[in-house]
Tab-separated table of C-alpha atoms and ligand atoms in Angstrom:
chain	number	residue	atom	x	y	z
A	288	LYS	CA	-54.360	-121.152	34.745
A	289	LYS	CA	-53.551	-124.800	35.375
A	290	ARG	CA	-49.902	-125.326	36.283
A	291	VAL	CA	-48.213	-127.849	33.972
A	292	ALA	CA	-45.014	-129.743	34.853
A	293	ILE	CA	-43.212	-131.459	31.964
A	294	LEU	CA	-40.902	-134.455	32.474
A	295	ILE	CA	-38.146	-135.076	29.931
A	296	SER	CA	-35.050	-137.230	29.467
A	297	GLY	CA	-33.483	-135.863	26.286
A	298	GLY	CA	-33.739	-133.256	23.567
A	299	GLY	CA	-37.113	-132.061	24.710
A	300	SER	CA	-38.603	-131.120	21.355
A	301	ASN	CA	-42.067	-132.132	22.537
A	302	MET	CA	-41.539	-130.134	25.726
A	303	VAL	CA	-40.661	-127.082	23.599
A	304	SER	CA	-43.837	-127.510	21.565
A	305	LEU	CA	-45.900	-127.670	24.773
A	306	VAL	CA	-44.157	-124.732	26.462
A	307	ASP	CA	-44.347	-122.525	23.370
A	308	SER	CA	-48.017	-123.335	22.834
A	309	MET	CA	-48.751	-122.095	26.358
A	310	LEU	CA	-46.434	-119.065	26.321
A	311	ASN	CA	-47.558	-117.872	22.886
A	312	ASP	CA	-51.286	-117.848	23.658
A	313	ALA	CA	-52.511	-115.445	26.328
A	314	ASP	CA	-55.830	-117.327	26.506
A	315	HIS	CA	-54.239	-120.755	26.972
A	316	PRO	CA	-55.683	-122.603	29.987
A	317	GLY	CA	-52.210	-123.814	31.028
A	318	SER	CA	-48.949	-122.331	32.180
A	319	PRO	CA	-45.626	-124.203	32.347
A	320	CYS	CA	-44.426	-124.340	35.959
A	321	LEU	CA	-41.514	-126.808	35.733
A	322	VAL	CA	-39.373	-128.855	33.357
A	323	LEU	CA	-37.939	-131.828	35.218
A	324	SER	CA	-35.331	-134.273	33.887
A	325	ASN	CA	-33.832	-137.508	35.179
A	326	ASN	CA	-30.734	-136.661	33.154
A	327	ALA	CA	-28.604	-133.561	33.807
A	328	ASP	CA	-27.345	-133.669	30.197
A	329	ALA	CA	-30.830	-133.457	28.681
A	330	GLY	CA	-30.696	-130.840	25.935
A	331	GLY	CA	-34.203	-129.754	26.797
A	332	LEU	CA	-33.120	-128.208	30.105
A	333	SER	CA	-31.403	-125.238	28.449
A	334	LYS	CA	-34.319	-124.816	26.033
A	335	ALA	CA	-36.687	-124.571	29.023
A	336	ALA	CA	-34.413	-122.123	30.845
A	337	GLU	CA	-34.157	-119.947	27.707
A	338	ARG	CA	-37.926	-119.692	27.817
A	339	GLY	CA	-37.919	-118.660	31.454
A	340	VAL	CA	-39.343	-121.958	32.734
A	341	ALA	CA	-38.015	-123.345	36.031
A	342	THR	CA	-35.967	-126.526	35.670
A	343	ALA	CA	-34.895	-129.321	37.994
A	344	VAL	CA	-32.917	-132.560	37.699
A	345	VAL	CA	-33.347	-135.749	39.721
A	346	ASP	CA	-30.770	-138.281	38.509
A	347	HIS	CA	-32.142	-141.826	38.649
A	348	ARG	CA	-28.731	-143.495	38.669
A	349	PRO	CA	-27.860	-143.223	42.389
A	350	PHE	CA	-31.061	-145.151	43.170
A	351	GLY	CA	-30.153	-148.211	41.102
A	352	LYS	CA	-33.150	-150.508	40.791
A	353	ASP	CA	-35.057	-148.817	43.620
A	354	ARG	CA	-37.674	-147.045	41.553
A	355	ALA	CA	-39.732	-146.050	44.589
A	356	ALA	CA	-36.749	-144.276	46.174
A	357	PHE	CA	-36.055	-142.443	42.902
A	358	GLU	CA	-39.684	-141.416	42.629
A	359	ALA	CA	-39.785	-140.184	46.242
A	360	GLU	CA	-37.206	-137.588	45.120
A	361	LEU	CA	-38.713	-137.037	41.682
A	362	VAL	CA	-42.051	-136.041	43.138
A	363	GLN	CA	-40.619	-133.291	45.340
A	364	PRO	CA	-39.992	-130.598	42.690
A	365	ILE	CA	-43.376	-131.413	41.125
A	366	LEU	CA	-45.115	-130.814	44.459
A	367	GLU	CA	-43.027	-127.712	45.171
A	368	ALA	CA	-43.973	-126.297	41.762
A	369	GLY	CA	-47.642	-126.806	42.614
A	370	ALA	CA	-48.280	-128.728	39.403
A	371	ASP	CA	-51.907	-129.454	38.535
A	372	VAL	CA	-51.061	-131.559	35.485
A	373	VAL	CA	-47.956	-133.580	34.585
A	374	CYS	CA	-46.923	-134.168	30.958
A	375	LEU	CA	-44.425	-136.914	30.158
A	376	ALA	CA	-42.580	-135.799	27.029
A	377	GLY	CA	-39.829	-138.222	26.088
A	378	PHE	CA	-39.413	-139.224	29.740
A	379	MET	CA	-37.680	-142.586	29.465
A	380	ARG	CA	-38.098	-144.039	32.979
A	381	VAL	CA	-40.899	-146.473	33.758
A	382	LEU	CA	-42.997	-145.137	36.650
A	383	THR	CA	-44.407	-147.319	39.421
A	384	ALA	CA	-48.099	-147.628	40.161
A	385	GLY	CA	-47.521	-145.708	43.388
A	386	PHE	CA	-46.186	-142.681	41.548
A	387	VAL	CA	-48.819	-142.840	38.838
A	388	ARG	CA	-51.648	-142.958	41.392
A	389	GLN	CA	-50.484	-139.652	42.890
A	390	PHE	CA	-51.283	-138.025	39.556
A	391	GLU	CA	-54.222	-140.151	38.477
A	392	GLY	CA	-56.394	-138.330	35.977
A	393	ARG	CA	-53.882	-135.520	35.582
A	394	MET	CA	-50.856	-137.107	33.906
A	395	LEU	CA	-50.436	-137.411	30.119
A	396	ASN	CA	-47.848	-139.168	27.951
A	397	ILE	CA	-46.917	-139.058	24.280
A	398	HIS	CA	-45.923	-142.331	22.676
A	399	PRO	CA	-44.517	-142.759	19.156
A	400	SER	CA	-46.961	-145.350	17.841
A	401	LEU	CA	-50.632	-145.766	17.100
A	402	LEU	CA	-51.516	-147.348	20.432
A	403	PRO	CA	-52.463	-150.022	21.335
A	404	LYS	CA	-49.814	-151.104	18.804
A	405	TYR	CA	-46.157	-151.115	19.815
A	406	LYS	CA	-46.067	-150.278	23.491
A	407	GLY	CA	-42.530	-149.911	24.814
A	408	LEU	CA	-39.404	-149.171	22.785
A	409	HIS	CA	-38.273	-149.295	19.113
A	410	THR	CA	-41.735	-148.482	17.840
A	411	HIS	CA	-40.625	-147.286	14.388
A	412	ALA	CA	-38.541	-150.375	13.645
A	413	ARG	CA	-41.423	-152.580	14.804
A	414	ALA	CA	-43.923	-150.817	12.533
A	415	LEU	CA	-41.551	-151.289	9.576
A	416	GLU	CA	-40.973	-154.949	10.399
A	417	ALA	CA	-44.707	-155.522	10.528
A	418	GLY	CA	-45.124	-153.964	7.093
A	419	ASP	CA	-47.559	-151.339	8.362
A	420	LEU	CA	-48.658	-148.763	5.816
A	421	ARG	CA	-49.748	-146.277	8.492
A	422	HIS	CA	-47.902	-145.294	11.639
A	423	GLY	CA	-48.094	-142.368	14.024
A	424	CYS	CA	-48.239	-141.167	17.604
A	425	SER	CA	-50.655	-141.175	20.508
A	426	VAL	CA	-51.286	-139.037	23.576
A	427	HIS	CA	-52.889	-140.915	26.435
A	428	GLU	CA	-53.693	-140.588	30.097
A	429	VAL	CA	-51.110	-142.405	32.189
A	430	THR	CA	-52.275	-145.424	34.186
A	431	PRO	CA	-50.089	-147.946	36.042
A	432	LEU	CA	-49.712	-150.179	32.963
A	433	LEU	CA	-46.991	-149.086	30.507
A	434	ASP	CA	-48.264	-147.085	27.515
A	435	ASP	CA	-51.815	-148.007	28.450
A	436	GLY	CA	-54.603	-145.730	29.606
A	437	PRO	CA	-57.320	-143.861	27.740
A	438	ILE	CA	-56.210	-142.476	24.382
A	439	LEU	CA	-56.858	-138.738	24.062
A	440	GLY	CA	-55.486	-138.141	20.582
A	441	GLN	CA	-53.686	-139.731	17.661
A	442	ALA	CA	-51.948	-138.473	14.526
A	443	GLU	CA	-51.166	-140.712	11.558
A	444	VAL	CA	-48.403	-140.642	8.979
A	445	PRO	CA	-47.888	-142.811	5.891
A	446	VAL	CA	-45.057	-145.334	5.769
A	447	HIS	CA	-43.128	-144.953	2.505
A	448	PRO	CA	-41.274	-147.769	0.708
A	449	GLY	CA	-37.626	-147.783	1.737
A	450	ASP	CA	-38.234	-145.863	4.973
A	451	THR	CA	-35.654	-146.403	7.696
A	452	PRO	CA	-36.643	-146.213	11.364
A	453	ASP	CA	-35.039	-142.752	11.472
A	454	ASP	CA	-37.062	-141.561	8.466
A	455	LEU	CA	-40.214	-142.718	10.156
A	456	ALA	CA	-39.250	-141.248	13.523
A	457	ALA	CA	-38.689	-137.839	11.929
A	458	ARG	CA	-42.045	-137.964	10.120
A	459	VAL	CA	-43.847	-138.969	13.303
A	460	LEU	CA	-42.068	-136.321	15.398
A	461	VAL	CA	-43.478	-133.532	13.217
A	462	GLN	CA	-46.938	-134.834	14.078
A	463	GLU	CA	-46.090	-135.214	17.773
A	464	HIS	CA	-45.383	-131.494	17.853
A	465	ARG	CA	-48.894	-130.776	16.495
A	466	LEU	CA	-50.722	-133.409	18.495
A	467	TYR	CA	-49.433	-132.946	22.040
A	468	PRO	CA	-50.129	-129.190	22.347
A	469	ALA	CA	-53.571	-129.654	20.800
A	470	VAL	CA	-54.457	-132.489	23.184
A	471	LEU	CA	-53.104	-130.687	26.247
A	472	GLU	CA	-55.156	-127.578	25.549
A	473	ARG	CA	-58.344	-129.613	25.078
A	474	TYR	CA	-57.565	-131.668	28.179
A	475	LEU	CA	-57.110	-128.558	30.326
A	476	ARG	CA	-60.475	-127.294	29.043
A	477	GLY	CA	-62.059	-130.567	30.161
A	478	GLU	CA	-62.643	-132.029	26.699
A	479	ARG	CA	-62.194	-135.783	26.593
A	480	ALA	CA	-63.308	-136.662	23.043
A	481	VAL	CA	-60.462	-138.338	21.140
A	482	LEU	CA	-58.651	-135.975	18.737
A	483	HIS	CA	-57.622	-137.423	15.361
A	484	LEU	CA	-55.088	-135.535	13.266
A	485	SER	CA	-53.893	-136.583	9.835
B	205	GAR	C1	-40.499	-138.657	21.187
B	205	GAR	O1	-40.571	-139.265	19.922
B	205	GAR	C2	-41.453	-139.349	22.144
B	205	GAR	O2	-42.662	-139.747	21.553
B	205	GAR	C3	-40.639	-140.538	22.547
B	205	GAR	O3	-39.326	-140.063	22.708
B	205	GAR	C4	-39.134	-138.951	21.844
B	205	GAR	C5	-38.643	-137.774	22.669
B	205	GAR	O4	-38.260	-136.703	21.850
B	205	GAR	N1	-41.144	-141.113	23.761
B	205	GAR	C6	-41.039	-142.388	24.073
B	205	GAR	O5	-40.496	-143.204	23.365
B	205	GAR	C7	-41.648	-142.752	25.415
B	205	GAR	N2	-41.469	-144.142	25.688
B	205	GAR	P1	-38.141	-135.251	22.480
B	205	GAR	O6	-37.240	-135.341	23.721
B	205	GAR	O7	-37.477	-134.448	21.383
B	205	GAR	O8	-39.514	-134.769	22.815
């Protein structure tokens, strides 16, 4: 099986959906080898440990603005775990080109918008402000440009009148939990056709 490391910063609900999809399917091409957080308080760490997945924390704060120094530490547990593929799942640090190149063609990210719309933060509020009738999430291969890189899958949701950003975030998150495991499994099997869920 391919060894999958998952990077998180917070609650880790997408991480849980990925881990459970691998652990609950004996024929899955992947196996979770590490859950790594930049934040020791990330709720996802205990959820990973409960599932028997190794965890590690590399706090970004001591490194200040020196992203390269942070990443020199961040990469160590990933290498030690022997990861074949890295999944960013609510990992809220921007990665440098140097880090991304180490995992070129084997690092995925989930982003809460229908890329190429709304790269960066506050995606739900921006979709509402724009008056969009459809919103959603995307899984893409990570390249040095933020929230760029080939799209591997997207899931759409409707925007309802009166939606708040939180309403929309919750509706999108349900789809994230379907999309990311489905894309990861296909990716590990070598399929690159874009997956569309609705
Ligand atoms: C998810 O909605 C994910 O798409 C988003 O953060 C949330 C993490 O939730 N990611 C980004 O905004 C990346 N820039 P989770 O920790 O429960 O998976």
